[in-house]
mmCIF file of C-alpha atoms in Angstrom:
data_model
loop_
_atom_site.group_PDB
_atom_site.id
_atom_site.type_symbol
_atom_site.label_atom_id
_atom_site.label_comp_id
_atom_site.label_asym_id
_atom_site.label_seq_id
_atom_site.Cartn_x
_atom_site.Cartn_y
_atom_site.Cartn_z
ATOM 1 C CA MET A 1 -25.212 145.911 -84.780
ATOM 2 C CA VAL A 2 -24.542 148.488 -87.636
ATOM 3 C CA LEU A 3 -23.009 151.930 -86.230
ATOM 4 C CA ASP A 4 -24.797 154.581 -87.771
ATOM 5 C CA THR A 5 -24.036 158.149 -87.348
ATOM 6 C CA GLY A 6 -26.432 159.103 -89.975
ATOM 7 C CA SER A 7 -29.586 157.919 -88.414
ATOM 8 C CA GLU A 8 -31.569 158.479 -85.151
ATOM 9 C CA LEU A 9 -33.667 155.258 -84.384
ATOM 10 C CA SER A 10 -31.655 152.214 -82.819
ATOM 11 C CA TRP A 11 -33.556 148.929 -83.870
ATOM 12 C CA LEU A 12 -33.399 145.133 -83.565
ATOM 13 C CA HIS A 13 -34.800 142.345 -85.946
ATOM 14 C CA CYS A 14 -37.760 141.062 -84.088
ATOM 15 C CA LYS A 15 -39.051 138.453 -86.437
ATOM 16 C CA LYS A 16 -37.328 135.552 -87.726
ATOM 17 C CA THR A 17 -37.297 135.561 -91.483
ATOM 18 C CA PRO A 18 -35.349 132.752 -93.322
ATOM 19 C CA ASN A 19 -31.907 134.503 -93.687
ATOM 20 C CA LEU A 20 -31.766 136.130 -90.346
ATOM 21 C CA ASN A 21 -29.404 134.654 -87.740
ATOM 22 C CA SER A 22 -29.840 137.001 -85.001
ATOM 23 C CA VAL A 23 -33.223 138.075 -83.720
ATOM 24 C CA PHE A 24 -34.429 139.655 -80.423
ATOM 25 C CA THR A 25 -37.463 137.870 -79.183
ATOM 26 C CA PRO A 26 -39.706 140.218 -77.289
ATOM 27 C CA GLN A 27 -41.884 137.167 -75.729
ATOM 28 C CA VAL A 28 -38.837 136.213 -73.642
ATOM 29 C CA SER A 29 -38.380 139.415 -71.976
ATOM 30 C CA LYS A 30 -39.940 140.719 -68.692
ATOM 31 C CA SER A 31 -38.822 144.029 -69.136
ATOM 32 C CA TYR A 32 -39.938 144.662 -72.742
ATOM 33 C CA LYS A 33 -43.004 147.111 -73.189
ATOM 34 C CA PRO A 34 -44.360 148.083 -76.597
ATOM 35 C CA VAL A 35 -45.468 151.611 -76.966
ATOM 36 C CA PRO A 36 -49.112 152.044 -77.594
ATOM 37 C CA CYS A 37 -49.998 154.665 -80.472
ATOM 38 C CA GLY A 38 -51.964 156.699 -78.118
ATOM 39 C CA SER A 39 -48.854 157.412 -75.947
ATOM 40 C CA PRO A 40 -47.546 160.844 -75.730
ATOM 41 C CA VAL A 41 -44.094 159.096 -76.322
ATOM 42 C CA CYS A 42 -45.267 157.919 -79.937
ATOM 43 C CA LYS A 43 -46.458 161.418 -80.745
ATOM 44 C CA THR A 44 -43.645 163.879 -79.355
ATOM 45 C CA ARG A 45 -40.293 161.609 -79.211
ATOM 46 C CA THR A 46 -40.566 160.613 -82.823
ATOM 47 C CA ARG A 47 -40.542 164.036 -84.190
ATOM 48 C CA ASP A 48 -37.105 164.085 -85.689
ATOM 49 C CA LEU A 49 -37.541 161.045 -87.533
ATOM 50 C CA PRO A 50 -37.609 161.473 -91.399
ATOM 51 C CA VAL A 51 -40.818 159.587 -91.471
ATOM 52 C CA PRO A 52 -43.438 160.344 -88.776
ATOM 53 C CA ALA A 53 -44.543 157.681 -86.420
ATOM 54 C CA SER A 54 -48.025 156.326 -87.100
ATOM 55 C CA CYS A 55 -50.597 153.950 -85.645
ATOM 56 C CA ASP A 56 -50.486 150.354 -86.657
ATOM 57 C CA PRO A 57 -54.442 149.655 -87.016
ATOM 58 C CA ASN A 58 -53.840 145.738 -86.244
ATOM 59 C CA ASN A 59 -52.491 146.026 -82.811
ATOM 60 C CA LYS A 60 -52.816 149.815 -81.964
ATOM 61 C CA LEU A 61 -48.916 150.177 -81.384
ATOM 62 C CA CYS A 62 -46.683 153.016 -82.446
ATOM 63 C CA HIS A 63 -45.449 152.158 -86.073
ATOM 64 C CA VAL A 64 -42.037 153.455 -87.249
ATOM 65 C CA ALA A 65 -40.355 153.062 -90.571
ATOM 66 C CA VAL A 66 -37.022 154.031 -91.647
ATOM 67 C CA SER A 67 -35.324 154.074 -95.096
ATOM 68 C CA TYR A 68 -31.662 154.753 -95.929
ATOM 69 C CA ALA A 69 -29.541 156.155 -98.582
ATOM 70 C CA ASP A 70 -28.796 152.777 -100.279
ATOM 71 C CA ALA A 71 -32.607 152.166 -100.654
ATOM 72 C CA SER A 72 -32.981 149.548 -97.960
ATOM 73 C CA SER A 73 -35.732 150.313 -95.516
ATOM 74 C CA ILE A 74 -37.291 148.464 -92.263
ATOM 75 C CA GLU A 75 -40.295 148.936 -90.208
ATOM 76 C CA GLY A 76 -41.992 147.630 -86.919
ATOM 77 C CA ASN A 77 -43.160 149.106 -83.494
ATOM 78 C CA LEU A 78 -41.396 151.411 -81.220
ATOM 79 C CA ALA A 79 -40.920 149.597 -77.770
ATOM 80 C CA GLN A 80 -39.184 150.114 -74.472
ATOM 81 C CA GLU A 81 -36.365 147.911 -73.066
ATOM 82 C CA ASN A 82 -33.503 147.951 -70.429
ATOM 83 C CA PHE A 83 -30.429 148.413 -72.250
ATOM 84 C CA VAL A 84 -27.091 147.512 -70.438
ATOM 85 C CA ILE A 85 -23.594 148.718 -71.648
ATOM 86 C CA GLY A 86 -20.838 147.771 -69.171
ATOM 87 C CA SER A 87 -21.923 148.619 -65.773
ATOM 88 C CA SER A 88 -24.539 151.160 -66.689
ATOM 89 C CA THR A 89 -28.312 150.229 -67.124
ATOM 90 C CA GLN A 90 -30.658 152.279 -68.992
ATOM 91 C CA PRO A 91 -34.219 151.426 -68.118
ATOM 92 C CA GLY A 92 -37.092 152.074 -70.682
ATOM 93 C CA PHE A 93 -34.589 152.716 -73.512
ATOM 94 C CA LEU A 94 -36.681 153.522 -76.744
ATOM 95 C CA PHE A 95 -35.970 151.542 -79.887
ATOM 96 C CA GLY A 96 -37.694 149.704 -82.861
ATOM 97 C CA CYS A 97 -38.521 146.177 -82.827
ATOM 98 C CA MET A 98 -38.591 145.698 -86.510
ATOM 99 C CA ASP A 99 -40.416 142.902 -88.492
ATOM 100 C CA SER A 100 -40.387 143.761 -91.979
ATOM 101 C CA GLY A 101 -38.016 145.415 -94.536
ATOM 102 C CA TYR A 102 -36.480 145.629 -97.760
ATOM 103 C CA SER A 103 -32.646 145.089 -98.298
ATOM 104 C CA SER A 104 -30.365 146.178 -101.060
ATOM 105 C CA ASN A 105 -27.735 143.946 -99.665
ATOM 106 C CA SER A 106 -29.394 140.926 -97.738
ATOM 107 C CA GLU A 107 -26.344 138.803 -97.518
ATOM 108 C CA GLU A 108 -24.619 141.601 -95.476
ATOM 109 C CA ASP A 109 -27.788 142.435 -93.442
ATOM 110 C CA SER A 110 -28.307 138.938 -92.556
ATOM 111 C CA LYS A 111 -25.073 139.073 -90.579
ATOM 112 C CA THR A 112 -26.455 141.964 -88.258
ATOM 113 C CA THR A 113 -28.755 142.001 -85.337
ATOM 114 C CA GLY A 114 -29.840 145.602 -86.048
ATOM 115 C CA LEU A 115 -28.720 149.186 -86.090
ATOM 116 C CA MET A 116 -27.360 151.592 -83.420
ATOM 117 C CA GLY A 117 -28.539 155.197 -84.264
ATOM 118 C CA MET A 118 -25.862 157.583 -83.331
ATOM 119 C CA ASN A 119 -27.096 161.066 -84.427
ATOM 120 C CA ARG A 120 -28.018 163.997 -82.269
ATOM 121 C CA GLY A 121 -31.756 163.149 -82.185
ATOM 122 C CA SER A 122 -33.427 162.759 -78.901
ATOM 123 C CA LEU A 123 -34.157 158.974 -79.584
ATOM 124 C CA SER A 124 -30.636 158.116 -80.589
ATOM 125 C CA PHE A 125 -28.516 155.680 -78.766
ATOM 126 C CA VAL A 126 -25.943 158.467 -77.501
ATOM 127 C CA SER A 127 -28.828 160.890 -76.486
ATOM 128 C CA GLN A 128 -30.646 158.422 -74.482
ATOM 129 C CA MET A 129 -27.540 156.779 -72.747
ATOM 130 C CA GLY A 130 -26.387 160.367 -72.043
ATOM 131 C CA PHE A 131 -22.743 159.858 -73.144
ATOM 132 C CA PRO A 132 -20.754 163.372 -73.396
ATOM 133 C CA LYS A 133 -18.877 161.936 -76.325
ATOM 134 C CA PHE A 134 -17.995 158.766 -78.328
ATOM 135 C CA SER A 135 -15.232 157.810 -80.522
ATOM 136 C CA TYR A 136 -14.658 154.950 -83.057
ATOM 137 C CA CYS A 137 -11.815 153.763 -85.479
ATOM 138 C CA ILE A 138 -12.494 151.607 -88.373
ATOM 139 C CA SER A 139 -9.753 149.317 -89.540
ATOM 140 C CA GLY A 140 -8.828 149.308 -93.289
ATOM 141 C CA PHE A 141 -7.894 145.824 -93.384
ATOM 142 C CA ASP A 142 -10.961 144.031 -92.316
ATOM 143 C CA SER A 143 -14.434 144.819 -90.682
ATOM 144 C CA SER A 144 -12.829 145.249 -87.195
ATOM 145 C CA GLY A 145 -12.347 148.373 -85.298
ATOM 146 C CA VAL A 146 -12.998 150.184 -81.943
ATOM 147 C CA LEU A 147 -15.969 151.954 -80.507
ATOM 148 C CA LEU A 148 -15.567 153.876 -77.233
ATOM 149 C CA LEU A 149 -18.515 155.381 -75.420
ATOM 150 C CA GLY A 150 -17.687 158.239 -73.128
ATOM 151 C CA ASP A 151 -14.616 160.236 -72.537
ATOM 152 C CA ALA A 152 -11.044 158.669 -73.334
ATOM 153 C CA ARG A 153 -7.567 160.120 -73.357
ATOM 154 C CA PHE A 154 -4.484 158.028 -74.722
ATOM 155 C CA SER A 155 -0.894 158.932 -74.934
ATOM 156 C CA TRP A 156 -0.409 156.953 -78.125
ATOM 157 C CA LEU A 157 -3.255 158.805 -79.854
ATOM 158 C CA GLY A 158 -1.498 162.150 -80.388
ATOM 159 C CA GLU A 159 -3.416 165.483 -80.947
ATOM 160 C CA LEU A 160 -6.895 165.495 -82.528
ATOM 161 C CA ASN A 161 -7.782 168.352 -85.032
ATOM 162 C CA TYR A 162 -11.251 169.374 -84.435
ATOM 163 C CA THR A 163 -13.801 171.009 -86.618
ATOM 164 C CA PRO A 164 -17.033 172.669 -85.001
ATOM 165 C CA LEU A 165 -20.583 171.112 -85.552
ATOM 166 C CA ILE A 166 -22.778 173.430 -87.489
ATOM 167 C CA GLN A 167 -26.302 173.862 -86.259
ATOM 168 C CA ILE A 168 -29.284 175.594 -88.171
ATOM 169 C CA SER A 169 -32.190 175.996 -85.880
ATOM 170 C CA ASP A 170 -34.875 176.789 -88.500
ATOM 171 C CA PRO A 171 -36.553 173.728 -90.190
ATOM 172 C CA LEU A 172 -35.486 173.623 -93.733
ATOM 173 C CA PRO A 173 -36.951 171.062 -96.201
ATOM 174 C CA TYR A 174 -33.582 169.558 -97.191
ATOM 175 C CA TYR A 175 -31.564 169.961 -93.903
ATOM 176 C CA ASP A 176 -31.156 167.117 -91.256
ATOM 177 C CA ARG A 177 -31.071 169.202 -88.113
ATOM 178 C CA VAL A 178 -29.893 166.141 -85.969
ATOM 179 C CA ALA A 179 -27.010 165.019 -88.310
ATOM 180 C CA TYR A 180 -23.280 165.645 -87.442
ATOM 181 C CA THR A 181 -23.013 168.416 -90.078
ATOM 182 C CA VAL A 182 -19.720 170.044 -90.332
ATOM 183 C CA GLN A 183 -18.187 172.818 -92.800
ATOM 184 C CA LEU A 184 -16.480 171.620 -95.902
ATOM 185 C CA GLU A 185 -14.358 174.557 -97.077
ATOM 186 C CA GLY A 186 -12.500 173.274 -100.009
ATOM 187 C CA ILE A 187 -10.882 169.943 -101.805
ATOM 188 C CA LYS A 188 -7.192 169.621 -102.767
ATOM 189 C CA VAL A 189 -6.007 167.202 -105.361
ATOM 190 C CA GLY A 190 -2.213 166.776 -104.860
ATOM 191 C CA ASN A 191 -1.138 170.340 -104.009
ATOM 192 C CA LYS A 192 -3.821 171.959 -106.243
ATOM 193 C CA ILE A 193 -7.052 173.504 -104.513
ATOM 194 C CA LEU A 194 -9.936 173.115 -106.596
ATOM 195 C CA ASP A 195 -11.150 176.485 -108.032
ATOM 196 C CA LEU A 196 -14.584 176.539 -106.489
ATOM 197 C CA PRO A 197 -16.416 179.504 -104.749
ATOM 198 C CA ARG A 198 -16.983 179.178 -101.036
ATOM 199 C CA SER A 199 -20.821 179.152 -101.646
ATOM 200 C CA ALA A 200 -20.279 175.746 -103.548
ATOM 201 C CA PHE A 201 -20.183 174.080 -99.920
ATOM 202 C CA VAL A 202 -22.609 176.199 -98.069
ATOM 203 C CA PRO A 203 -26.282 174.970 -97.464
ATOM 204 C CA ASP A 204 -28.649 177.123 -99.581
ATOM 205 C CA HIS A 205 -31.978 178.594 -98.423
ATOM 206 C CA THR A 206 -33.672 175.200 -98.645
ATOM 207 C CA GLY A 207 -31.015 173.533 -96.592
ATOM 208 C CA ALA A 208 -29.488 171.557 -99.587
ATOM 209 C CA GLY A 209 -25.662 171.259 -99.257
ATOM 210 C CA GLN A 210 -24.904 170.475 -95.781
ATOM 211 C CA THR A 211 -21.788 168.229 -95.118
ATOM 212 C CA MET A 212 -22.821 165.152 -93.000
ATOM 213 C CA VAL A 213 -20.451 162.793 -91.515
ATOM 214 C CA ASP A 214 -22.045 159.423 -91.913
ATOM 215 C CA SER A 215 -20.860 156.117 -90.697
ATOM 216 C CA GLY A 216 -23.700 154.392 -92.189
ATOM 217 C CA THR A 217 -22.799 155.196 -95.961
ATOM 218 C CA GLN A 218 -20.036 153.464 -97.435
ATOM 219 C CA PHE A 219 -18.597 156.097 -99.909
ATOM 220 C CA THR A 220 -18.343 159.865 -99.956
ATOM 221 C CA PHE A 221 -20.803 161.642 -102.131
ATOM 222 C CA LEU A 222 -20.298 165.312 -103.332
ATOM 223 C CA MET A 223 -22.987 167.787 -104.706
ATOM 224 C CA GLY A 224 -22.958 167.822 -108.666
ATOM 225 C CA PRO A 225 -20.666 170.966 -109.439
ATOM 226 C CA VAL A 226 -18.150 169.990 -106.672
ATOM 227 C CA TYR A 227 -18.057 166.455 -107.852
ATOM 228 C CA THR A 228 -17.569 167.457 -111.316
ATOM 229 C CA ALA A 229 -14.649 169.693 -110.555
ATOM 230 C CA LEU A 230 -13.109 166.960 -108.467
ATOM 231 C CA ARG A 231 -13.541 164.170 -111.231
ATOM 232 C CA ASN A 232 -12.128 166.533 -113.804
ATOM 233 C CA GLU A 233 -8.944 167.544 -111.663
ATOM 234 C CA PHE A 234 -8.281 163.846 -110.592
ATOM 235 C CA LEU A 235 -8.668 162.648 -114.252
ATOM 236 C CA GLN A 236 -6.190 165.212 -115.511
ATOM 237 C CA GLN A 237 -3.569 164.440 -112.648
ATOM 238 C CA THR A 238 -3.915 160.476 -113.318
ATOM 239 C CA ARG A 239 -4.136 160.448 -117.038
ATOM 240 C CA ARG A 240 -0.669 159.013 -117.343
ATOM 241 C CA VAL A 241 -1.018 156.360 -114.675
ATOM 242 C CA LEU A 242 -4.527 155.081 -114.883
ATOM 243 C CA GLN A 243 -6.558 153.790 -117.790
ATOM 244 C CA VAL A 244 -10.248 154.968 -117.868
ATOM 245 C CA TYR A 245 -12.868 152.246 -118.180
ATOM 246 C CA ASN A 246 -14.831 153.752 -120.969
ATOM 247 C CA ASP A 247 -18.243 152.232 -120.769
ATOM 248 C CA PRO A 248 -20.689 155.246 -120.765
ATOM 249 C CA ASN A 249 -23.483 152.886 -119.382
ATOM 250 C CA PHE A 250 -21.409 151.786 -116.271
ATOM 251 C CA VAL A 251 -22.115 153.672 -113.110
ATOM 252 C CA PHE A 252 -21.138 151.791 -109.854
ATOM 253 C CA GLN A 253 -23.614 151.882 -106.971
ATOM 254 C CA GLY A 254 -25.808 154.324 -108.761
ATOM 255 C CA ALA A 255 -23.473 157.408 -108.525
ATOM 256 C CA MET A 256 -19.899 156.587 -109.078
ATOM 257 C CA ASP A 257 -19.172 157.226 -112.850
ATOM 258 C CA LEU A 258 -15.372 157.477 -112.856
ATOM 259 C CA CYS A 259 -14.005 153.994 -113.178
ATOM 260 C CA TYR A 260 -10.761 152.418 -114.322
ATOM 261 C CA ARG A 261 -9.406 149.288 -115.886
ATOM 262 C CA VAL A 262 -6.439 147.990 -113.856
ATOM 263 C CA MET A 263 -4.554 145.253 -115.442
ATOM 264 C CA GLY A 264 -2.822 142.387 -113.938
ATOM 265 C CA LEU A 265 -1.988 142.536 -110.232
ATOM 266 C CA SER A 266 -4.403 140.965 -107.758
ATOM 267 C CA ARG A 267 -3.528 143.742 -105.182
ATOM 268 C CA PRO A 268 -2.163 146.556 -107.212
ATOM 269 C CA SER A 269 -0.332 149.456 -105.597
ATOM 270 C CA PHE A 270 -1.950 153.083 -105.909
ATOM 271 C CA SER A 271 0.957 154.790 -103.826
ATOM 272 C CA ASN A 272 1.439 156.966 -106.799
ATOM 273 C CA LEU A 273 -1.740 158.574 -106.926
ATOM 274 C CA PRO A 274 -2.602 162.090 -105.850
ATOM 275 C CA ARG A 275 -4.002 162.422 -102.551
ATOM 276 C CA VAL A 276 -7.356 164.004 -102.039
ATOM 277 C CA SER A 277 -7.701 166.251 -99.112
ATOM 278 C CA LEU A 278 -11.371 167.431 -97.593
ATOM 279 C CA MET A 279 -10.449 170.550 -96.005
ATOM 280 C CA PHE A 280 -12.811 171.602 -93.191
ATOM 281 C CA GLN A 281 -12.884 174.486 -90.635
ATOM 282 C CA GLY A 282 -9.936 173.727 -88.511
ATOM 283 C CA ALA A 283 -9.078 170.188 -89.718
ATOM 284 C CA GLU A 284 -8.348 168.242 -92.906
ATOM 285 C CA MET A 285 -9.135 164.507 -93.834
ATOM 286 C CA SER A 286 -6.791 163.114 -96.294
ATOM 287 C CA VAL A 287 -7.635 160.228 -98.725
ATOM 288 C CA SER A 288 -4.795 158.518 -100.475
ATOM 289 C CA GLY A 289 -3.600 155.201 -101.988
ATOM 290 C CA GLU A 290 -5.846 152.391 -102.178
ATOM 291 C CA ARG A 291 -8.706 154.269 -100.335
ATOM 292 C CA LEU A 292 -9.125 156.358 -103.463
ATOM 293 C CA LEU A 293 -10.098 153.453 -105.645
ATOM 294 C CA TYR A 294 -12.647 150.693 -104.837
ATOM 295 C CA ARG A 295 -12.580 147.352 -106.806
ATOM 296 C CA VAL A 296 -15.864 146.466 -108.438
ATOM 297 C CA PRO A 297 -16.777 142.877 -107.191
ATOM 298 C CA ASP A 298 -17.119 140.143 -109.639
ATOM 299 C CA MET A 299 -16.207 142.311 -112.672
ATOM 300 C CA ASN A 300 -13.257 141.652 -114.583
ATOM 301 C CA THR A 301 -12.266 142.716 -118.127
ATOM 302 C CA GLY A 302 -9.575 140.328 -119.829
ATOM 303 C CA SER A 303 -6.795 139.887 -117.509
ATOM 304 C CA GLY A 304 -7.819 143.208 -115.304
ATOM 305 C CA SER A 305 -10.281 144.484 -112.896
ATOM 306 C CA VAL A 306 -12.351 147.505 -112.660
ATOM 307 C CA TYR A 307 -11.852 150.146 -110.011
ATOM 308 C CA CYS A 308 -13.936 153.060 -109.420
ATOM 309 C CA PHE A 309 -13.114 156.356 -107.684
ATOM 310 C CA THR A 310 -14.454 156.382 -104.224
ATOM 311 C CA PHE A 311 -16.262 159.788 -104.500
ATOM 312 C CA GLY A 312 -19.650 159.822 -106.196
ATOM 313 C CA ASN A 313 -22.240 162.270 -107.328
ATOM 314 C CA SER A 314 -24.874 162.793 -104.761
ATOM 315 C CA ASP A 315 -27.125 164.314 -107.492
ATOM 316 C CA LEU A 316 -27.303 160.793 -109.039
ATOM 317 C CA LEU A 317 -28.465 159.307 -105.840
ATOM 318 C CA GLY A 318 -31.031 162.119 -105.172
ATOM 319 C CA ILE A 319 -29.450 163.081 -101.973
ATOM 320 C CA GLU A 320 -29.219 166.930 -101.438
ATOM 321 C CA ALA A 321 -26.051 166.924 -99.445
ATOM 322 C CA PHE A 322 -22.400 166.297 -99.056
ATOM 323 C CA VAL A 323 -21.868 162.928 -97.181
ATOM 324 C CA ILE A 324 -18.683 161.815 -95.925
ATOM 325 C CA GLY A 325 -18.770 157.796 -95.646
ATOM 326 C CA HIS A 326 -16.991 155.277 -93.579
ATOM 327 C CA HIS A 327 -14.712 154.062 -96.569
ATOM 328 C CA HIS A 328 -12.862 157.577 -96.128
ATOM 329 C CA GLN A 329 -12.870 157.283 -92.172
ATOM 330 C CA GLN A 330 -10.865 154.092 -92.162
ATOM 331 C CA ASN A 331 -7.696 154.611 -90.190
ATOM 332 C CA VAL A 332 -8.900 157.774 -88.757
ATOM 333 C CA TRP A 333 -9.641 158.056 -85.139
ATOM 334 C CA MET A 334 -13.032 159.822 -85.271
ATOM 335 C CA GLU A 335 -14.349 161.578 -81.936
ATOM 336 C CA PHE A 336 -17.660 163.039 -81.666
ATOM 337 C CA ASP A 337 -17.910 165.487 -78.819
ATOM 338 C CA LEU A 338 -21.499 166.150 -77.869
ATOM 339 C CA VAL A 339 -20.567 168.713 -74.957
ATOM 340 C CA LYS A 340 -18.391 171.014 -77.040
ATOM 341 C CA SER A 341 -20.232 170.214 -80.246
ATOM 342 C CA ARG A 342 -17.357 169.399 -82.486
ATOM 343 C CA VAL A 343 -15.810 166.537 -84.499
ATOM 344 C CA GLY A 344 -12.086 165.562 -83.948
ATOM 345 C CA PHE A 345 -10.036 163.321 -86.176
ATOM 346 C CA ALA A 346 -6.217 161.842 -86.163
ATOM 347 C CA GLU A 347 -4.805 159.617 -88.621
ATOM 348 C CA ILE A 348 -3.789 156.203 -86.889
ATOM 349 C CA ARG A 349 -3.618 152.589 -87.759
ATOM 350 C CA CYS A 350 -6.994 151.244 -86.296
ATOM 351 C CA ASP A 351 -5.873 147.733 -85.986
ATOM 352 C CA LEU A 352 -3.069 148.767 -83.802
ATOM 353 C CA ALA A 353 -5.309 151.120 -81.776
ATOM 354 C CA GLY A 354 -7.565 147.946 -81.214
ATOM 355 C CA GLN A 355 -4.497 146.046 -79.902
ATOM 356 C CA LYS A 356 -3.532 148.617 -77.750
ATOM 357 C CA LEU A 357 -6.821 148.771 -76.030
#
């Protein structure tokens, strides 16, 4: 299942379409119960979902639909089932039994069974299971990693730096109240802090401009003015070491418009690039070396490849927020502490952490 700290509803594929390998079959389960649309659960428990639940006229079941930042979407029925994790069983766990959808990357999606919604909403996996905290670590070398549910202390992990979770109780049109929202306070390129007012990082009266930690988004997206300042400073500091790919029509993944032509080497070293540090209240996340640039698949220019800067412009995606994606969380131990309402991080080799566990 895809681990998504940016969404609430957990769901499984429930219909065999040609390219799906892994499907949950409700008919085989004695404990499966679909939620009827007249049920109070359908009306009240789904209130934090971005799209309100509706009534499916064909079967009178509670219909749920979810869409994601990459333009993929999925829909189906809300249902209850017993979820077993380790030695704990959660009866009547609410999830989506999904039977139709649109994927922007069907090859990747065909490898998954579904999605684990991990945000702070009442329907999320962590909320329903009652875990006080969870942690994960995404390896930089392959798609492996570690997910820990519950509390954990390890001598080899070292100290975590914590940043508080921000909560706004008033409903605002562009503010996601159940996201893991932290306060971005500034960005550094090398040793130079971008000259931006603090107000550039604070949500406005509509709620636009919150900073979300989202494992379900690949790259990091910044609001227009902040992105432009970062882009200009990174260009300035790398003009002697990187050659800009000048094709004004090329934008990678809809929002990444700073790309470079890198000649020759199949695995170039980017160790001489200035690190980009995201400065949060109480903690800092540094992005350096090869995590700064991402090779555009299947795109070669002569004897070289095209690499794009792994920060994008959220204005181009139509997202009114700063989003810290999983690419920049690689080799960082990420702890989400729901009791103390904070997120902690520490740099670590996640493949080695996986071996130790």
